[in-house]
């Protein structure tokens, strides 16, 4: 049989990839985890996580990520900082192309996660100058100011509640007349006297010379347009898969999330996907962790039968 550099390569060090790595290291697989940025994934910018079992008081996303990384490293998992350029995949050969070398592996778990979706209302121009995707990072810059938050899902509502610790007022814009977020979050948002929800409303642009001074909005039912005076604009309208290196061989859904079976296997034998990059009905830390564990077990079985 051909020589391989690794039994398993994992791409992405969020909760899915770290869990996959912990299981692989415990199984004494020859495993490498690649992470292009800071290990931890999206939870490192999540203020507070209260639905991950084992932490009855809740835990900050940063602290949870730190614990997962520590556990993985103590288990002997090797984590390398490297971005994946592309993949060469077929039934017998799996290659991961990095900037400085190409590595071969018997099996592969893609756990590269997802990133915030943009609306095209000036994100590139105003990033760091009033537009943000991260309340944990930027909320303190808006102390006693007015901000606009956009979205109706868990992220928009949870992070808007977090913003109220700092800001004077949050206009929460949602394009429909009902929030998508969990009921408990909705109850908290409705109870906050700092959050004003603007229903059926979308943002059409922002204005300001050096930073944000106003957000242009339109009511989708009445067509009414106006400008909200605001110093910041937080955008939480969902996520897109981090799939730029994937190529055309792996089957995805229409948005680019990877399709898998119940064992997390993609259309290519020995190639698995786990966590937010997967075409999954729920994107949570708990589901990512489960995906990672299942993917490693499946990869182990796959290798045994090679
Ligand atoms: P999401 O659930 O996909 O919600 C995105 C929101 O943005 C939806 O309300 C959507 O409106 C709105 N939206 C999408 N495109 C838009 C556009 N072009 N213009 C205006 N509004 C737009 O995304 P998310 O809130 O980031 O959550 C992602 C995943 O992480 C979910 O599975 C969520 O449960 C999970 N999460 C969980 C927690 C928690 O459990 N505490 C916290 C954060 C995230 P519609 O409702 O009309 O589609």
Coordinates of C-alpha atoms and ligand atoms in Angstrom, one line a residue:
X1 CA 0.0 0.0 0.0
X2 CA 1.1 3.6 -0.7
X3 CA 2.7 5.4 2.2
X4 CA 0.7 8.1 3.8
X5 CA 1.9 11.0 6.0
X6 CA -1.1 10.7 8.3
X7 CA -4.0 8.4 9.2
X8 CA -6.2 11.4 9.6
X9 CA -6.0 15.1 8.8
X10 CA -8.7 17.4 10.3
X11 CA -9.3 20.8 8.8
X12 CA -10.5 23.4 11.3
X13 CA -10.1 23.7 15.1
X14 CA -13.6 24.7 16.2
X15 CA -15.6 22.4 18.5
X16 CA -16.2 19.9 15.7
X17 CA -12.5 19.6 14.7
X18 CA -11.2 19.7 18.2
X19 CA -13.6 16.9 19.3
X20 CA -12.6 14.9 16.2
X21 CA -9.0 15.4 17.2
X22 CA -9.5 14.4 20.9
X23 CA -11.1 11.2 19.8
X24 CA -8.4 10.5 17.2
X25 CA -5.6 11.2 19.6
X26 CA -7.2 8.9 22.2
X27 CA -7.4 6.2 19.5
X28 CA -3.7 6.7 18.9
X29 CA -4.2 7.6 15.3
X30 CA -1.5 9.4 13.5
X31 CA -3.5 12.7 13.3
X32 CA -2.8 16.3 12.3
X33 CA -5.2 19.2 12.9
X34 CA -4.8 22.2 10.6
X35 CA -6.2 25.6 11.6
X36 CA -5.7 28.7 9.4
X37 CA -6.4 31.2 12.2
X38 CA -6.8 31.0 15.9
X39 CA -8.1 27.7 17.3
X40 CA -11.5 27.7 18.9
X41 CA -13.8 28.6 16.0
X42 CA -16.7 30.9 16.1
X43 CA -17.3 30.4 19.8
X44 CA -14.3 32.5 20.7
X45 CA -16.4 35.5 19.8
X46 CA -19.5 34.2 21.4
X47 CA -20.2 36.1 24.6
X48 CA -22.0 33.4 26.6
X49 CA -23.0 29.8 26.1
X50 CA -25.7 28.5 28.3
X51 CA -27.0 25.5 26.4
X52 CA -23.9 23.4 26.3
X53 CA -24.4 20.7 29.0
X54 CA -22.0 20.6 32.0
X55 CA -22.0 24.3 32.7
X56 CA -25.1 25.1 34.7
X57 CA -24.1 28.7 35.2
X58 CA -23.2 29.1 31.5
X59 CA -19.7 29.7 30.2
X60 CA -18.1 32.3 27.9
X61 CA -17.4 31.0 24.4
X62 CA -13.7 32.0 24.8
X63 CA -13.3 29.9 28.0
X64 CA -15.0 26.9 26.5
X65 CA -12.8 27.1 23.5
X66 CA -9.7 27.4 25.7
X67 CA -10.8 24.3 27.7
X68 CA -11.3 22.3 24.5
X69 CA -7.9 23.3 23.1
X70 CA -6.2 22.4 26.3
X71 CA -7.9 19.0 26.5
X72 CA -7.0 18.3 22.9
X73 CA -3.3 19.2 23.4
X74 CA -3.1 17.2 26.6
X75 CA -4.4 14.2 24.7
X76 CA -1.4 14.7 22.4
X77 CA -3.2 16.2 19.4
X78 CA -0.8 18.1 17.1
X79 CA -2.3 21.4 15.9
X80 CA -0.6 23.3 13.1
X81 CA -1.4 26.8 11.9
X82 CA -1.8 26.5 8.2
X83 CA -4.4 27.4 5.6
X84 CA -5.5 24.8 3.1
X85 CA -5.1 25.8 -0.4
X86 CA -6.9 22.9 -2.1
X87 CA -7.6 19.2 -1.9
X88 CA -6.9 16.3 -4.3
X89 CA -9.3 13.6 -3.5
X90 CA -10.2 10.2 -4.8
X91 CA -11.1 6.8 -3.3
X92 CA -7.5 5.8 -2.8
X93 CA -5.6 9.0 -2.4
X94 CA -6.3 12.1 -0.4
X95 CA -4.0 15.1 -0.5
X96 CA -4.2 18.3 1.3
X97 CA -2.3 21.1 -0.4
X98 CA -0.8 23.8 1.9
X99 CA 1.2 26.9 0.9
X100 CA 4.5 25.1 1.5
X101 CA 3.9 21.4 1.0
X102 CA 1.3 18.8 0.1
X103 CA 0.4 16.1 2.7
X104 CA -1.2 12.8 2.1
X105 CA -3.7 11.2 4.4
X106 CA -5.7 8.0 4.6
X107 CA -8.8 9.9 5.8
X108 CA -9.9 13.5 6.1
X109 CA -12.4 15.4 8.3
X110 CA -13.5 18.8 7.0
X111 CA -14.6 20.9 10.0
X112 CA -13.7 24.4 8.6
X113 CA -16.9 25.9 9.9
X114 CA -18.8 28.9 8.7
X115 CA -18.4 32.7 8.6
X116 CA -20.9 35.6 9.0
X117 CA -22.8 36.4 5.8
X118 CA -22.6 39.9 4.5
X119 CA -25.5 42.1 3.3
X120 CA -23.6 44.3 0.9
X121 CA -24.5 47.5 2.7
X122 CA -21.0 48.8 3.1
X123 CA -19.4 46.0 5.2
X124 CA -16.0 46.3 3.4
X125 CA -15.8 50.1 3.6
X126 CA -17.0 50.4 7.2
X127 CA -15.5 47.2 8.8
X128 CA -13.8 48.4 12.0
X129 CA -15.4 51.9 11.5
X130 CA -18.8 51.1 12.8
X131 CA -19.9 47.9 11.1
X132 CA -19.2 44.7 13.1
X133 CA -20.1 41.0 13.2
X134 CA -18.9 40.6 16.8
X135 CA -20.5 42.1 19.9
X136 CA -17.9 40.5 22.2
X137 CA -15.1 42.2 20.3
X138 CA -16.7 45.6 19.6
X139 CA -19.5 46.4 22.1
X140 CA -17.3 48.4 24.5
X141 CA -16.6 50.9 21.6
X142 CA -20.3 51.8 21.7
X143 CA -20.7 52.6 25.3
X144 CA -23.9 54.7 25.8
X145 CA -24.4 55.0 22.1
X146 CA -27.2 53.9 19.7
X147 CA -26.6 50.9 17.5
X148 CA -28.5 48.9 14.9
X149 CA -28.5 45.1 14.9
X150 CA -29.8 43.2 11.9
X151 CA -31.2 39.6 11.9
X152 CA -33.8 37.6 13.7
X153 CA -32.0 34.4 14.6
X154 CA -30.3 33.2 17.8
X155 CA -27.1 35.2 17.1
X156 CA -28.8 38.5 16.4
X157 CA -31.1 38.3 19.5
X158 CA -28.5 36.9 21.9
X159 CA -25.8 39.4 20.8
X160 CA -28.3 42.3 21.0
X161 CA -29.1 41.3 24.6
X162 CA -25.3 41.4 25.2
X163 CA -25.0 44.8 23.6
X164 CA -27.5 46.2 26.1
X165 CA -24.8 45.9 28.8
X166 CA -23.0 48.7 27.0
X167 CA -25.1 50.7 24.7
X168 CA -27.9 53.2 25.3
X169 CA -30.2 51.6 22.6
X170 CA -30.4 48.8 20.1
X171 CA -32.7 49.0 17.1
X172 CA -33.1 45.3 16.1
X173 CA -34.1 45.1 12.5
X174 CA -35.8 41.9 11.3
X175 CA -37.1 41.3 7.8
X176 CA -40.2 39.5 9.0
X177 CA -42.8 39.9 11.7
X178 CA -41.6 37.0 13.8
X179 CA -38.2 36.2 15.2
X180 CA -36.5 32.9 14.4
X181 CA -34.5 32.9 17.7
X182 CA -35.2 30.5 20.6
X183 CA -38.2 31.6 22.7
X184 CA -36.1 32.1 25.8
X185 CA -34.0 34.7 23.9
X186 CA -37.1 36.3 22.5
X187 CA -38.5 36.7 26.0
X188 CA -35.4 38.4 27.1
X189 CA -35.3 40.7 24.1
X190 CA -38.9 41.7 24.5
X191 CA -38.3 42.4 28.2
X192 CA -35.4 44.7 27.6
X193 CA -36.2 48.4 27.6
X194 CA -33.1 49.1 25.5
X195 CA -34.1 46.9 22.6
X196 CA -36.6 48.2 20.0
X197 CA -37.5 45.7 17.4
X198 CA -38.4 47.1 14.0
X199 CA -40.4 44.4 12.3
X200 CA -40.6 43.8 8.5
X201 CA -37.6 46.1 8.1
X202 CA -34.4 45.7 6.1
X203 CA -31.3 47.8 6.0
X204 CA -30.5 49.3 2.6
X205 CA -27.3 51.1 3.3
X206 CA -25.3 53.1 5.9
X207 CA -24.0 56.6 5.9
X208 CA -21.1 58.5 7.7
X209 CA -17.9 60.2 6.8
X210 CA -15.4 58.5 9.1
X211 CA -17.7 56.0 10.8
X212 CA -21.3 55.1 10.9
X213 CA -23.7 58.0 11.5
X214 CA -26.9 56.5 10.2
X215 CA -28.5 53.3 8.8
X216 CA -30.9 53.5 5.9
X217 CA -33.9 51.2 6.4
X218 CA -37.0 50.2 4.5
X219 CA -40.2 48.7 5.7
X220 CA -40.8 45.8 3.3
X221 CA -44.6 45.9 3.8
X222 CA -45.3 49.6 3.5
X223 CA -42.3 50.6 1.5
X224 CA -41.6 53.4 3.9
X225 CA -37.9 54.4 4.0
X226 CA -36.0 56.3 6.7
X227 CA -32.6 56.8 8.3
X228 CA -31.9 55.7 11.8
X229 CA -29.4 57.8 13.6
X230 CA -26.8 55.2 14.9
X231 CA -23.1 55.0 15.7
X232 CA -22.7 51.3 14.9
X233 CA -24.3 48.5 12.9
X234 CA -24.0 44.8 13.9
X235 CA -24.9 42.3 11.2
X236 CA -26.1 38.8 12.1
X237 CA -28.0 37.4 9.2
X238 CA -26.6 33.9 9.2
X239 CA -23.5 32.2 8.0
X240 CA -21.8 30.9 4.9
X241 CA -19.5 27.8 4.7
X242 CA -15.8 28.2 4.8
X243 CA -15.4 26.1 1.7
X244 CA -13.1 28.1 -0.6
X245 CA -10.6 25.2 -0.8
X246 CA -13.1 22.5 -1.4
X247 CA -13.1 22.2 -5.2
X248 CA -15.9 20.5 -7.2
X249 CA -15.5 16.9 -6.1
X250 CA -17.4 17.1 -2.8
X251 CA -21.2 17.3 -3.1
X252 CA -22.7 20.3 -1.2
X253 CA -26.2 21.8 -0.9
X254 CA -27.1 24.9 -2.9
X255 CA -25.4 27.2 -0.3
X256 CA -22.1 25.2 -0.3
X257 CA -22.7 23.3 2.9
X258 CA -21.3 19.7 2.6
X259 CA -23.8 16.9 2.3
X260 CA -23.0 13.8 4.5
X261 CA -24.7 10.6 5.6
X262 CA -25.4 9.8 9.2
X263 CA -21.8 8.7 9.7
X264 CA -20.6 12.2 8.5
X265 CA -19.2 10.7 5.3
X266 CA -19.3 12.8 2.2
X267 CA -19.8 11.4 -1.3
X268 CA -16.0 10.5 -1.3
X269 CA -15.2 7.4 0.9
X270 CA -12.9 8.3 3.7
X271 CA -13.7 12.0 3.5
X272 CA -16.0 13.3 6.3
X273 CA -17.5 16.7 7.3
X274 CA -18.4 17.8 10.8
X275 CA -19.9 20.9 12.4
X276 CA -21.1 24.1 10.8
X277 CA -19.7 23.3 7.4
X278 CA -22.1 20.4 7.1
X279 CA -25.6 20.5 5.7
X280 CA -27.2 20.2 9.1
X281 CA -30.5 21.3 10.7
X282 CA -28.8 22.7 13.8
X283 CA -25.5 24.6 14.2
X284 CA -24.6 24.5 17.9
X285 CA -21.6 23.6 19.9
X286 CA -23.3 20.4 21.1
X287 CA -24.1 19.2 17.5
X288 CA -20.6 20.1 16.3
X289 CA -19.1 18.1 19.1
X290 CA -21.3 15.1 18.2
X291 CA -20.4 15.3 14.5
X292 CA -16.7 15.4 15.3
X293 CA -16.9 12.3 17.5
X294 CA -18.9 10.3 14.9
X295 CA -16.7 11.4 12.0
X296 CA -13.5 10.2 13.8
X297 CA -15.1 6.8 14.6
X298 CA -16.2 6.4 11.0
X299 CA -12.7 7.4 9.8
X300 CA -11.2 4.8 12.1
X301 CA -13.4 2.1 10.7
X302 CA -12.6 3.2 7.2
X303 CA -8.9 3.0 7.8
X304 CA -9.2 -0.5 9.4
X305 CA -10.8 -1.7 6.2
X306 CA -8.4 -0.1 3.7
Ligands
LIG1 P1 -29.8 32.0 11.3 O1 -30.5 31.1 12.3 O2 -29.6 31.5 9.9 O3 -30.6 33.3 11.3 C1 -30.3 34.3 10.4 C2 -31.3 35.5 10.5 O4 -30.9 36.5 9.6 C3 -32.7 35.0 10.2 O5 -33.6 35.7 11.1 C4 -33.0 35.6 8.8 O6 -34.3 36.0 8.6 C5 -32.1 36.8 8.8 N1 -31.6 37.0 7.4 C6 -30.9 36.2 6.6 N2 -30.6 36.8 5.4 C7 -31.1 38.0 5.5 C8 -31.0 39.1 4.7 N3 -30.5 39.1 3.4 N4 -31.6 40.3 5.1 C9 -32.1 40.4 6.3 N5 -32.2 39.4 7.2 C10 -31.7 38.2 6.8 O7 -28.3 32.4 11.7 P2 -27.7 32.7 13.2 O8 -28.7 33.4 14.1 O9 -26.4 33.2 13.0 O10 -27.6 31.2 13.8 C11 -26.8 30.2 13.1 C12 -26.9 28.9 13.8 O11 -26.2 29.1 15.1 C13 -28.3 28.5 14.2 O12 -28.4 27.1 14.0 C14 -28.5 28.9 15.6 O13 -29.4 28.2 16.3 C15 -27.0 28.8 16.1 N6 -26.8 29.6 17.3 C16 -27.3 29.2 18.5 C17 -27.1 30.0 19.6 C18 -27.6 29.5 20.9 O14 -28.1 28.4 21.0 N7 -27.5 30.3 22.0 C19 -26.5 31.3 19.5 C20 -26.1 31.7 18.3 C21 -26.3 30.9 17.1 P3 -35.5 34.9 8.5 O15 -35.8 34.5 9.9 O16 -36.6 35.7 7.8 O17 -35.0 33.8 7.6

